[in-house]
C-alpha cells in the first residue's frame, strides 16, 4: 500500500501521547524508567526529548507514591499518564488504584473527576515467571470506576490512547508485551499495522470484528486476538468459518457486538490469557447465556490460563498458555468436525 | 508569630463550631441505637469517628490556607473540613446520607469531598498522602499558587504510603506540608507499642526536610509552626513534616468501649480540653471580653443548628441514584 506507515504498538502509543501533549498542556507522564530510557517497553520513547523533564518524569520505584500522586494531580485539573511497569506490580499500590483512582469520582458525587491513564504491561510467554507475566484483566475489569482497554494492533493502540487521554475518567491501558514490537520480546507481525499520522480516536467500549465468519465466534483481547486469527486461518482450510471479535475494551464491555456475533454463528469460544476462573472468560460466556441461550448450538468453550501461578520453564509455561492449536481443537469439537487422525 | 485578633477569633469560632457540630452528631448518632447498639440503625448509620480534642491542629494549620490550597484528610475529617471551609450544611447532609449532601450520600462521613475548597478524604490510613503530593506536583508543574496539606494520624507514619509520599515530596521539593495528629492511639494500640521512635517528626531526617514536634495541643504554637512550614512551601523550598501532640477525647469510633485506656486517662484529658483552655487564654491575654467570646460561640452554634436542621429536613437520595456518578 502506498504511503503505508507501519508502526509498532509501542511507537503508536508514544505518538498518541506526544500529539495530546502538544495540544493539551495538562497532560504529563510519569513512571519508572519512562523518561531517559523511554519506557522499558518503548511506549514513551522520544517524549523526554520533546517535552522535557517537567512533563516527562522518571519516578522513584514507588508506585503507591506516584500513582497516588497522579490521582491528586488529576483531581487538581491535570491529566497524568502513569506507568505501572508490569501489571503484576499492582500488589504494591492497589489502594491508590481501586480505593482512590476508581472511587473518588463516585464518593465525591462528581465533585472531583479523576482523568488519568494508567499504562501497564501484561502477558507472558517469554519465561519471566509468575510475578512478571500475568494479564490480570479480570482483576481490574471486576472493580467499578475505571475503564479498561487493551489493543491488539498499532492502529487501535494509537486511537485508544488518544481516547483515553481525552476521557474524563481513569483508564487502565493494558498493553501486551508480546505485541509491543520490542525485538527482545519477540514480534507479533499482525500487531504492526498502518497508523495514520494525524490524531484520531478509537471509541472506548467498542469491539471490532477482526475477521468475519459464520460458524463459530472467537472472542478475545490483545494477544489472544492473534491466536484467534491464526486459528481462524487454519479452520478456514478445514471448512470452518470462524469470526474473531477483538474486544479492545473490557470496561465498558461491548456486549452487543458479542451477542450479535453469537446470534449469527451459534457457537462461542473465549480466549483469555488471564486465569480461567472468576474472570473475563466467564463474563463473556455469561453475557451470551443470559440472553442468547436459544442461539447456542453447542456449549461455549473457554481457552484460558489454568488456575496456577505462571511457571518459569518454557515447557511448563507454554503448556498453560492459549494458542492457535487449542482454539482449532475447540472449534472443531463444537462445530462437530471429525477429530483428525 | 502571634495570630492577629481576627485570626484568633476565627480559630476560636471554628474550634467551637467543630465541637458543637460533633456534639450534635454524637447525640443524633445514638438515636435508634439504644437499648441495642446496632451501627446500621438510626438517622446516621455506619462508623462515626469524632475529632473532639483535636480541633487545635485543624485551626492552627488551616488559618494559613486559602480555598485554592489543597487538603487531604482522614477517616476522622470533621474538624479539618470545618477549618478548611467545607460547606457545613452539605457536609452535615452527607453525614446523614441525604440527597443534598456533598456527594448525594455516596460517600458519608469518611469520604468528605468539596471541590470548591479543594478538600478530599480517604478512609484508608495514610492514603491521602499520595494525592496531596500529586496536587502539590500539579501546582509546581503548572506554576499555579497553592500548597497541599495532608493531615494524618500518628498510626499512618507506619504505613508504606507515608514513606513513599514523603520521599516523593522531598525529592521533587513539592509545596506540601504533612501534619501528623498524634492522638496516642491507633484504635486500641498505643503509639509506644506501634512505633519504633518516640517522635514521628524525627522521620523528617530520612527525607532531608525539616521536622517539628509540637507538644501540648497548643493552637498558638501550631499556628506559628504551620505558618512557617506553609510559607516555606509557598516559597518553593519543599515539604515539611509536623507532628502535633493532641488528644482524642472520644473513642476511636462511636461504640468504642475504650477498655484499652489506662484508668483515669480520660479524666486527665478532659482537664486539658483545648477549647476551655483557649477561652481562658484569650481572656487572660486581655484580647477578648467574655461577651466577644460568647458571641463567637453563639455564631458557631447557629451555624451548627442551621446545618443539622438542613440535614434532618433534606430528602433521602433516590435509591436508583446508587447507580449513577461512577463515571464522569
XYZ file of C-alpha atoms in Angstrom:
669
model
C 0.000 0.000 0.000
C 1.282 3.399 -0.929
C 2.038 5.818 1.897
C 1.814 2.969 4.337
C 3.107 3.881 7.740
C 3.575 0.704 9.723
C 4.202 1.270 13.414
C 4.636 -0.933 16.418
C 2.175 -0.596 19.311
C 4.965 0.981 21.350
C 5.520 3.717 18.788
C 1.802 4.226 18.248
C 1.283 4.775 21.996
C 4.131 7.268 22.149
C 2.853 9.102 19.090
C -0.650 9.474 20.505
C 0.744 10.711 23.814
C 3.028 13.227 22.101
C 0.184 14.572 19.968
C -2.026 15.093 23.011
C 0.841 16.685 24.944
C 1.282 19.219 22.139
C -2.385 20.168 22.276
C -3.059 19.885 25.978
C -0.558 21.339 28.483
C -2.252 19.498 31.356
C -1.011 16.117 30.081
C 2.172 14.859 31.710
C 3.809 11.454 32.014
C 5.463 9.784 34.970
C 6.656 6.363 35.933
C 9.687 4.195 36.381
C 12.235 4.487 33.558
C 9.835 6.295 31.254
C 11.947 9.407 30.645
C 15.638 8.790 29.926
C 15.045 5.201 28.868
C 11.789 5.868 27.021
C 9.993 3.097 28.877
C 11.123 -0.454 29.375
C 8.629 -1.384 26.661
C 9.268 1.594 24.443
C 5.925 3.320 24.757
C 7.261 6.693 25.969
C 10.250 6.911 23.647
C 11.017 10.409 22.420
C 8.750 12.192 24.895
C 11.523 13.465 27.169
C 13.412 14.944 24.232
C 10.364 16.839 23.033
C 8.679 17.838 26.270
C 11.440 17.980 28.876
C 11.823 16.784 32.430
C 8.977 18.785 33.897
C 6.334 16.890 31.920
C 8.127 13.585 31.443
C 9.280 12.387 34.835
C 11.240 9.398 35.971
C 9.918 8.470 39.392
C 11.411 6.623 42.302
C 10.475 2.920 42.458
C 7.479 3.935 44.480
C 4.183 3.001 42.851
C 1.986 3.857 45.829
C 3.614 7.280 45.890
C 3.421 8.231 42.243
C 0.094 6.596 41.373
C -1.420 8.231 44.447
C 0.157 11.478 43.266
C -1.399 11.011 39.836
C -4.812 10.811 41.496
C -4.156 14.083 43.310
C -2.880 15.793 40.169
C -5.874 14.541 38.166
C -8.266 15.873 40.800
C -6.387 19.152 40.585
C -7.093 19.516 36.861
C -4.163 17.770 35.219
C -4.159 14.642 33.037
C -1.426 12.369 34.290
C -0.278 9.371 32.311
C 1.404 6.968 34.695
C 3.057 3.680 34.037
C 2.886 0.625 36.243
C 5.765 -1.181 34.585
C 4.345 -4.697 34.974
C 0.700 -5.217 35.896
C 1.929 -7.816 38.366
C 3.222 -4.927 40.488
C -0.316 -3.851 41.310
C 0.125 -5.648 44.592
C 2.277 -2.848 45.977
C -0.039 0.010 45.021
C -3.586 -1.215 44.600
C -5.066 1.088 47.211
C -4.148 4.092 45.095
C -5.785 2.416 42.102
C -9.017 0.915 43.327
C -9.727 2.863 46.517
C -8.677 6.306 45.266
C -8.476 6.481 41.477
C -11.565 4.351 40.864
C -13.751 5.604 43.724
C -13.143 9.308 44.178
C -15.467 10.358 41.360
C -18.293 8.357 42.924
C -17.532 9.185 46.552
C -17.403 12.849 45.646
C -20.691 12.637 43.752
C -18.892 14.061 40.735
C -17.358 16.848 42.823
C -13.981 15.671 41.554
C -13.071 13.911 38.327
C -10.003 11.715 38.043
C -8.923 11.953 34.394
C -5.783 9.837 34.198
C -4.324 7.000 32.193
C -2.574 4.136 33.905
C -0.479 2.248 31.343
C 0.635 -1.210 32.322
C 2.236 -4.152 30.567
C 0.646 -7.583 30.560
C 1.315 -11.076 29.351
C 3.858 -13.807 29.315
C 5.227 -16.436 27.015
C 8.864 -15.475 27.448
C 9.728 -17.351 30.653
C 9.633 -14.480 33.105
C 7.576 -16.476 35.641
C 4.580 -15.515 37.647
C 5.464 -12.075 39.024
C 6.155 -10.608 35.560
C 3.840 -12.480 33.180
C 0.248 -12.107 34.293
C -2.594 -10.389 32.478
C -4.965 -9.755 35.382
C -7.595 -8.372 33.010
C -10.369 -9.639 35.203
C -8.931 -8.210 38.399
C -9.116 -4.676 37.024
C -12.290 -5.090 34.982
C -14.099 -6.514 38.007
C -13.740 -3.358 40.084
C -16.062 -0.480 39.231
C -14.902 3.028 38.459
C -12.162 2.532 35.907
C -12.269 1.919 32.195
C -10.057 -0.891 30.892
C -8.678 -1.177 27.367
C -6.108 -3.358 25.635
C -5.187 -3.049 21.946
C -4.238 -5.887 19.637
C -2.619 -3.720 16.963
C -0.920 -0.358 16.488
C -3.910 1.353 14.855
C -6.112 0.622 17.851
C -3.219 1.363 20.204
C -2.968 4.933 18.974
C -6.686 5.538 18.814
C -7.372 4.037 22.219
C -4.556 6.071 23.764
C -5.928 9.281 22.282
C -9.413 8.401 23.510
C -8.059 7.541 26.957
C -6.238 10.862 27.179
C -9.440 12.735 26.284
C -11.632 10.738 28.654
C -12.643 12.464 31.892
C -12.323 9.145 33.726
C -9.460 6.924 34.836
C -8.474 4.484 32.103
C -6.344 1.381 32.638
C -4.411 0.964 29.399
C -3.090 -2.586 29.308
C -0.567 -3.352 26.590
C 0.590 -6.877 25.932
C 4.358 -7.266 25.992
C 4.273 -9.797 23.200
C 2.688 -7.237 20.880
C 4.881 -4.241 21.635
C 7.241 -4.860 18.772
C 10.253 -4.880 21.043
C 12.640 -7.203 19.293
C 13.810 -8.766 22.545
C 10.297 -9.906 23.386
C 9.598 -11.489 20.036
C 7.484 -9.777 17.433
C 3.878 -10.395 16.500
C 3.758 -9.277 12.895
C -0.010 -8.865 12.955
C 0.244 -6.101 15.549
C 2.383 -3.889 13.320
C -0.066 -2.158 11.029
C -0.651 1.101 9.186
C -1.148 4.036 11.545
C -2.330 7.396 10.208
C -0.135 10.287 11.213
C -2.978 12.546 12.220
C -4.648 12.208 15.592
C -7.783 10.042 15.867
C -9.778 8.176 18.476
C -10.874 4.566 18.718
C -14.004 4.590 20.834
C -13.551 3.041 24.258
C -16.158 0.341 24.761
C -16.465 -0.660 21.119
C -15.308 -4.076 19.945
C -14.124 -4.802 16.415
C -14.788 -7.739 14.133
C -11.222 -8.714 13.311
C -12.367 -11.412 10.889
C -15.816 -12.292 9.690
C -17.215 -15.793 9.791
C -20.438 -17.754 10.240
C -19.693 -20.962 12.096
C -18.084 -20.029 15.395
C -17.286 -16.826 17.273
C -13.865 -16.461 18.850
C -13.833 -13.622 21.382
C -10.565 -12.336 22.752
C -8.420 -9.309 23.512
C -4.798 -8.274 22.862
C -2.574 -11.243 22.028
C -5.471 -13.662 22.186
C -6.872 -11.965 19.086
C -3.791 -13.020 17.123
C -4.122 -16.583 18.353
C -7.730 -16.424 17.226
C -6.850 -15.035 13.792
C -4.225 -17.737 13.243
C -6.680 -20.403 14.310
C -9.354 -18.933 12.010
C -6.957 -19.102 9.084
C -6.341 -22.792 9.686
C -10.003 -23.508 10.352
C -10.894 -21.914 7.032
C -8.759 -24.537 5.314
C -10.850 -27.146 7.114
C -14.140 -25.622 6.064
C -14.962 -23.860 9.340
C -15.521 -20.126 9.030
C -14.617 -18.506 12.337
C -15.493 -14.966 13.292
C -12.951 -13.223 15.517
C -14.139 -10.495 17.875
C -11.460 -8.177 19.232
C -12.921 -6.694 22.394
C -10.403 -3.806 22.576
C -12.154 -2.650 25.767
C -13.179 -4.682 28.794
C -14.820 -1.734 30.566
C -17.202 -0.765 29.136
C -17.743 -4.158 27.517
C -19.350 -4.185 24.081
C -21.889 -6.857 24.884
C -23.967 -6.037 21.812
C -21.204 -6.978 19.383
C -20.549 -10.246 21.227
C -24.234 -11.158 21.283
C -24.770 -10.245 17.647
C -21.851 -12.383 16.560
C -23.003 -15.403 18.560
C -26.552 -14.891 17.292
C -25.054 -15.311 13.830
C -22.659 -18.212 14.490
C -24.378 -20.079 17.341
C -21.048 -21.068 18.808
C -18.675 -19.303 21.217
C -15.035 -19.732 22.184
C -13.437 -17.238 24.556
C -9.667 -16.975 24.508
C -8.263 -15.368 27.621
C -4.636 -15.291 28.746
C -5.871 -14.342 32.216
C -6.732 -17.013 34.773
C -9.588 -19.380 33.948
C -11.881 -18.917 36.943
C -13.880 -15.856 38.011
C -12.585 -13.802 35.124
C -13.193 -12.283 31.703
C -13.943 -15.608 30.024
C -16.764 -16.337 32.450
C -18.131 -12.838 31.987
C -18.238 -13.180 28.203
C -19.988 -16.517 28.421
C -22.498 -15.139 30.923
C -23.130 -12.221 28.585
C -24.219 -14.684 25.938
C -26.034 -17.239 28.094
C -28.047 -14.544 29.846
C -29.613 -13.537 26.565
C -28.700 -15.881 23.683
C -29.286 -19.375 25.088
C -31.562 -20.212 22.191
C -28.887 -19.155 19.722
C -26.301 -21.582 21.047
C -25.826 -24.747 19.038
C -23.154 -26.053 21.423
C -21.912 -25.291 24.941
C -19.490 -22.354 24.990
C -15.791 -23.064 25.421
C -13.069 -21.125 27.095
C -9.377 -21.337 26.494
C -7.850 -19.530 29.414
C -4.817 -19.715 31.621
C -5.225 -22.595 34.109
C -5.660 -21.612 37.763
C -1.984 -21.952 38.624
C 0.785 -19.386 39.119
C 2.708 -18.852 35.896
C 5.766 -21.114 35.838
C 9.232 -20.295 34.549
C 10.291 -23.320 32.494
C 9.437 -22.959 28.803
C 7.649 -26.276 28.505
C 5.612 -25.615 31.633
C 4.542 -22.120 30.647
C 3.788 -22.991 27.021
C 1.644 -25.912 28.178
C -0.590 -23.428 30.013
C -0.830 -20.555 27.521
C -3.627 -20.223 24.981
C -2.528 -20.864 21.396
C -3.961 -21.469 17.941
C -3.779 -25.252 18.305
C -6.047 -25.191 21.335
C -8.503 -22.914 19.588
C -8.590 -25.072 16.458
C -9.266 -28.179 18.516
C -12.049 -26.470 20.472
C -13.636 -25.073 17.316
C -13.622 -28.434 15.588
C -15.204 -30.022 18.641
C -18.086 -27.609 18.962
C -18.592 -27.497 15.216
C -18.896 -31.251 15.212
C -15.973 -31.713 12.866
C -14.322 -35.106 12.907
C -11.277 -35.407 15.131
C -8.264 -35.605 12.857
C -6.382 -38.881 12.919
C 4.340 34.964 65.047
C 1.167 35.506 67.075
C -2.139 35.436 65.251
C -3.924 38.738 64.786
C -7.142 39.252 66.714
C -9.409 38.437 63.786
C -7.449 35.231 63.213
C -7.750 34.313 66.870
C -11.465 34.916 66.680
C -11.677 32.725 63.569
C -9.669 29.962 65.265
C -11.839 30.009 68.368
C -15.053 30.120 66.407
C -14.031 27.186 64.186
C -12.899 25.113 67.161
C -16.237 25.717 68.827
C -18.086 25.030 65.563
C -16.333 21.704 65.219
C -17.015 20.730 68.834
C -20.649 21.775 68.790
C -21.131 20.055 65.423
C -19.729 16.834 66.779
C -21.733 17.136 69.993
C -24.844 17.321 67.840
C -23.744 14.444 65.602
C -22.895 12.342 68.653
C -26.367 12.797 70.092
C -28.193 12.143 66.828
C -25.969 9.167 66.046
C -27.290 7.408 69.148
C -30.911 7.892 68.087
C -32.327 4.482 67.238
C -29.214 2.774 68.583
C -30.428 2.025 72.077
C -31.086 -0.102 74.012
C -29.320 -2.280 71.432
C -26.376 -0.614 69.662
C -26.547 -1.555 66.017
C -24.350 0.572 63.799
C -26.759 0.198 60.897
C -29.663 1.848 62.776
C -30.695 5.449 63.323
C -30.572 8.624 61.258
C -26.776 8.387 60.935
C -25.719 4.785 60.232
C -22.208 3.467 59.754
C -18.999 4.183 61.609
C -18.544 7.539 63.284
C -15.092 8.882 64.167
C -15.200 12.034 66.253
C -12.362 14.508 66.479
C -13.219 16.083 69.841
C -9.987 17.355 71.342
C -8.091 17.567 68.063
C -9.549 20.893 66.942
C -6.400 22.969 67.621
C -4.494 21.135 64.877
C -7.103 21.866 62.253
C -7.451 25.562 63.016
C -3.765 26.206 63.667
C -2.915 24.855 60.224
C -5.919 25.944 58.168
C -5.674 29.530 59.429
C -2.869 29.845 56.883
C -4.735 28.267 53.967
C -6.845 29.761 51.185
C -9.635 27.996 49.307
C -7.202 27.273 46.453
C -4.904 25.302 48.768
C -5.459 21.556 48.911
C -6.186 19.478 51.999
C -6.422 15.715 52.189
C -7.965 14.320 55.320
C -8.632 11.014 57.006
C -11.436 8.855 58.325
C -11.705 11.480 61.127
C -12.187 14.582 58.980
C -14.834 16.869 60.509
C -12.569 19.354 62.299
C -10.270 19.633 59.291
C -13.193 20.076 56.900
C -14.724 22.800 59.052
C -11.413 24.624 59.351
C -10.826 24.355 55.589
C -14.192 25.929 54.878
C -16.125 22.912 53.582
C -19.834 23.789 53.293
C -21.203 22.816 56.713
C -24.779 22.274 55.589
C -23.811 20.000 52.707
C -21.324 18.158 54.926
C -23.988 17.558 57.571
C -26.352 16.308 54.883
C -23.646 13.987 53.556
C -23.085 12.571 57.047
C -26.832 11.887 57.234
C -26.686 10.292 53.743
C -29.059 12.793 52.205
C -29.562 13.808 48.576
C -28.396 17.333 49.402
C -25.082 16.088 50.779
C -21.752 16.973 49.219
C -21.803 13.677 47.316
C -25.500 12.931 47.388
C -24.959 10.372 50.130
C -22.459 8.236 48.229
C -19.538 8.992 50.495
C -20.690 9.597 54.045
C -18.611 10.778 56.950
C -15.315 9.142 55.922
C -15.462 10.487 52.366
C -15.943 14.233 52.559
C -15.166 15.889 49.219
C -15.657 19.575 48.435
C -14.019 20.722 45.228
C -14.930 24.352 45.949
C -12.310 24.437 48.701
C -10.087 21.607 47.382
C -10.865 19.200 50.188
C -10.658 15.416 49.765
C -10.564 12.392 52.059
C -9.572 8.788 52.206
C -10.839 6.408 54.829
C -7.681 4.303 54.464
C -4.765 5.157 56.716
C -2.077 7.346 55.082
C -3.636 7.104 51.637
C -4.400 10.801 51.388
C -0.702 11.484 51.213
C -0.100 10.423 47.612
C -2.934 12.611 46.310
C -1.639 15.544 48.360
C 1.798 15.100 46.807
C 0.132 14.966 43.392
C -1.844 18.148 43.971
C 1.388 19.830 45.052
C 3.077 18.488 41.915
C 0.224 19.841 39.811
C 0.765 23.326 41.223
C 4.513 23.057 40.759
C 4.279 21.915 37.119
C 1.657 24.498 36.207
C 3.274 27.294 38.177
C -0.029 27.853 39.934
C -0.239 29.087 43.513
C -1.231 26.780 46.316
C 0.154 24.252 48.733
C -1.128 20.826 49.703
C -1.552 19.799 53.322
C -2.058 16.172 54.218
C -3.471 15.521 57.681
C -2.755 12.045 59.017
C -2.757 10.304 62.375
C 0.340 9.039 64.144
C -0.530 5.494 63.139
C -0.205 6.476 59.475
C 3.517 7.070 59.846
C 3.986 3.290 59.882
C 2.301 2.869 56.505
C 4.275 2.463 53.307
C 2.334 5.296 51.690
C 3.758 7.676 54.289
C 7.307 6.872 53.290
C 6.614 6.887 49.561
C 4.801 10.219 49.576
C 7.345 11.846 51.901
C 10.199 10.740 49.685
C 8.437 11.880 46.520
C 7.600 15.280 48.046
C 11.182 15.729 49.204
C 12.937 14.532 46.056
C 10.761 16.827 43.916
C 10.682 19.654 46.500
C 6.917 19.806 46.374
C 4.865 22.519 48.083
C 3.449 20.132 50.666
C 3.083 20.006 54.425
C 2.310 16.812 56.291
C 0.611 17.242 59.641
C 0.579 14.254 61.967
C -2.143 14.422 64.605
C -0.615 12.292 67.329
C -3.596 11.337 69.473
C -1.585 8.492 71.002
C -3.884 5.663 69.930
C -4.277 3.691 66.708
C -7.706 2.331 67.634
C -6.579 0.315 70.673
C -2.828 0.154 70.069
C -0.707 2.796 71.718
C 1.921 4.726 69.820
C 4.504 3.270 72.179
C 3.537 -0.248 71.120
C 3.356 0.526 67.394
C 6.112 2.976 66.647
C 9.851 2.428 66.945
C 10.714 6.051 67.614
C 9.221 8.447 70.104
C 8.602 11.273 67.678
C 7.431 10.818 64.113
C 8.742 14.292 63.333
C 12.241 12.786 63.634
C 11.463 10.832 60.483
C 11.890 14.080 58.543
C 15.634 13.472 58.760
C 15.158 10.451 56.498
C 13.958 12.786 53.757
C 16.303 15.670 54.413
C 13.445 18.014 55.268
C 12.515 19.999 58.387
C 10.578 18.169 61.093
C 8.831 19.820 64.012
C 7.255 18.378 67.115
C 4.645 20.469 68.907
C 3.682 19.347 72.408
C 0.633 20.329 74.400
C -2.114 20.552 71.732
C -1.429 24.287 71.735
C -3.249 26.167 68.967
C -0.901 29.170 69.146
C 2.209 27.060 68.761
C 0.593 25.029 65.966
C -0.326 28.276 64.228
C 3.238 29.507 64.451
C 4.975 26.334 63.249
C 2.440 25.598 60.499
C 2.746 29.183 59.323
C 6.481 28.787 58.837
C 6.068 25.442 57.079
C 3.353 26.671 54.726
C 5.283 29.846 53.919
C 8.320 27.706 53.162
C 6.261 25.541 50.825
C 4.865 28.632 49.107
C 8.414 29.891 48.568
C 9.202 26.676 46.704
C 11.575 25.367 49.347
C 9.868 21.999 49.700
C 7.914 19.963 52.199
C 7.833 19.963 55.994
C 6.735 17.291 58.455
C 4.931 18.447 61.590
C 3.795 16.237 64.434
C 1.369 17.620 66.985
C 0.640 16.083 70.341
C -3.146 16.100 70.571
C -5.860 14.153 72.344
C -8.792 12.112 71.266
C -11.490 12.858 73.815
C -13.845 10.270 72.305
C -13.269 6.639 71.386
C -11.805 5.600 68.038
C -15.376 5.292 66.803
C -18.717 5.673 68.488
C -19.435 2.486 70.339
C -15.779 2.009 71.256
C -15.724 0.861 74.916
C -12.156 2.229 75.229
C -11.131 -0.572 77.576
C -7.563 -0.128 76.391
C -7.164 3.266 78.026
C -5.371 3.295 81.410
C -7.642 4.160 84.376
C -8.215 7.861 84.665
C -6.611 8.770 81.346
C -9.711 10.425 80.044
C -10.226 12.417 83.242
C -6.819 13.888 82.674
C -7.668 14.557 79.059
C -10.821 16.460 79.802
C -8.893 18.672 82.191
C -6.768 19.624 79.192
C -9.716 20.199 76.851
C -8.275 22.738 74.396
C -11.459 24.766 73.964
C -11.902 25.981 77.554
C -8.128 26.368 77.644
C -8.164 28.651 74.630
C -11.066 30.637 76.020
C -9.198 31.150 79.274
C -6.074 32.202 77.444
C -7.873 34.687 75.207
C -9.440 36.259 78.287
C -6.238 36.222 80.304
C -4.310 37.889 77.489
C -6.872 40.662 77.533
C -7.572 40.389 73.817
C -11.195 39.372 74.162
C -14.054 40.088 76.507
C -16.425 37.428 77.776
C -19.114 38.957 75.616
C -16.991 38.752 72.475
C -16.266 35.071 73.041
C -19.888 34.361 73.872
C -20.849 35.976 70.583
C -18.399 33.743 68.688
C -19.848 30.702 70.412
C -23.369 31.809 69.542
C -22.353 32.257 65.921
C -20.829 28.780 65.876
C -23.914 27.263 67.456
C -26.191 28.988 64.969
C -24.188 27.598 62.045
C -24.343 24.120 63.551
C -28.067 24.350 64.214
C -28.697 25.504 60.682
C -26.577 22.695 59.201
C -28.119 19.969 61.327
C -31.606 21.266 60.577
C -30.831 21.296 56.871
C -29.553 17.724 57.041
C -32.535 16.475 59.029
C -35.041 18.079 56.695
C -33.374 17.049 53.452
C -34.732 14.168 51.441
C -33.090 10.806 51.061
C -31.469 10.157 47.697
C -33.476 8.165 45.189
C -32.377 4.538 45.661
C -31.512 4.210 41.977
C -29.090 7.135 42.295
C -26.739 4.495 43.700
C -26.169 3.509 40.087
C -25.050 6.962 38.900
C -21.843 9.003 39.085
C -19.492 6.018 38.805
C -18.013 7.774 35.793
C -17.822 11.444 34.959
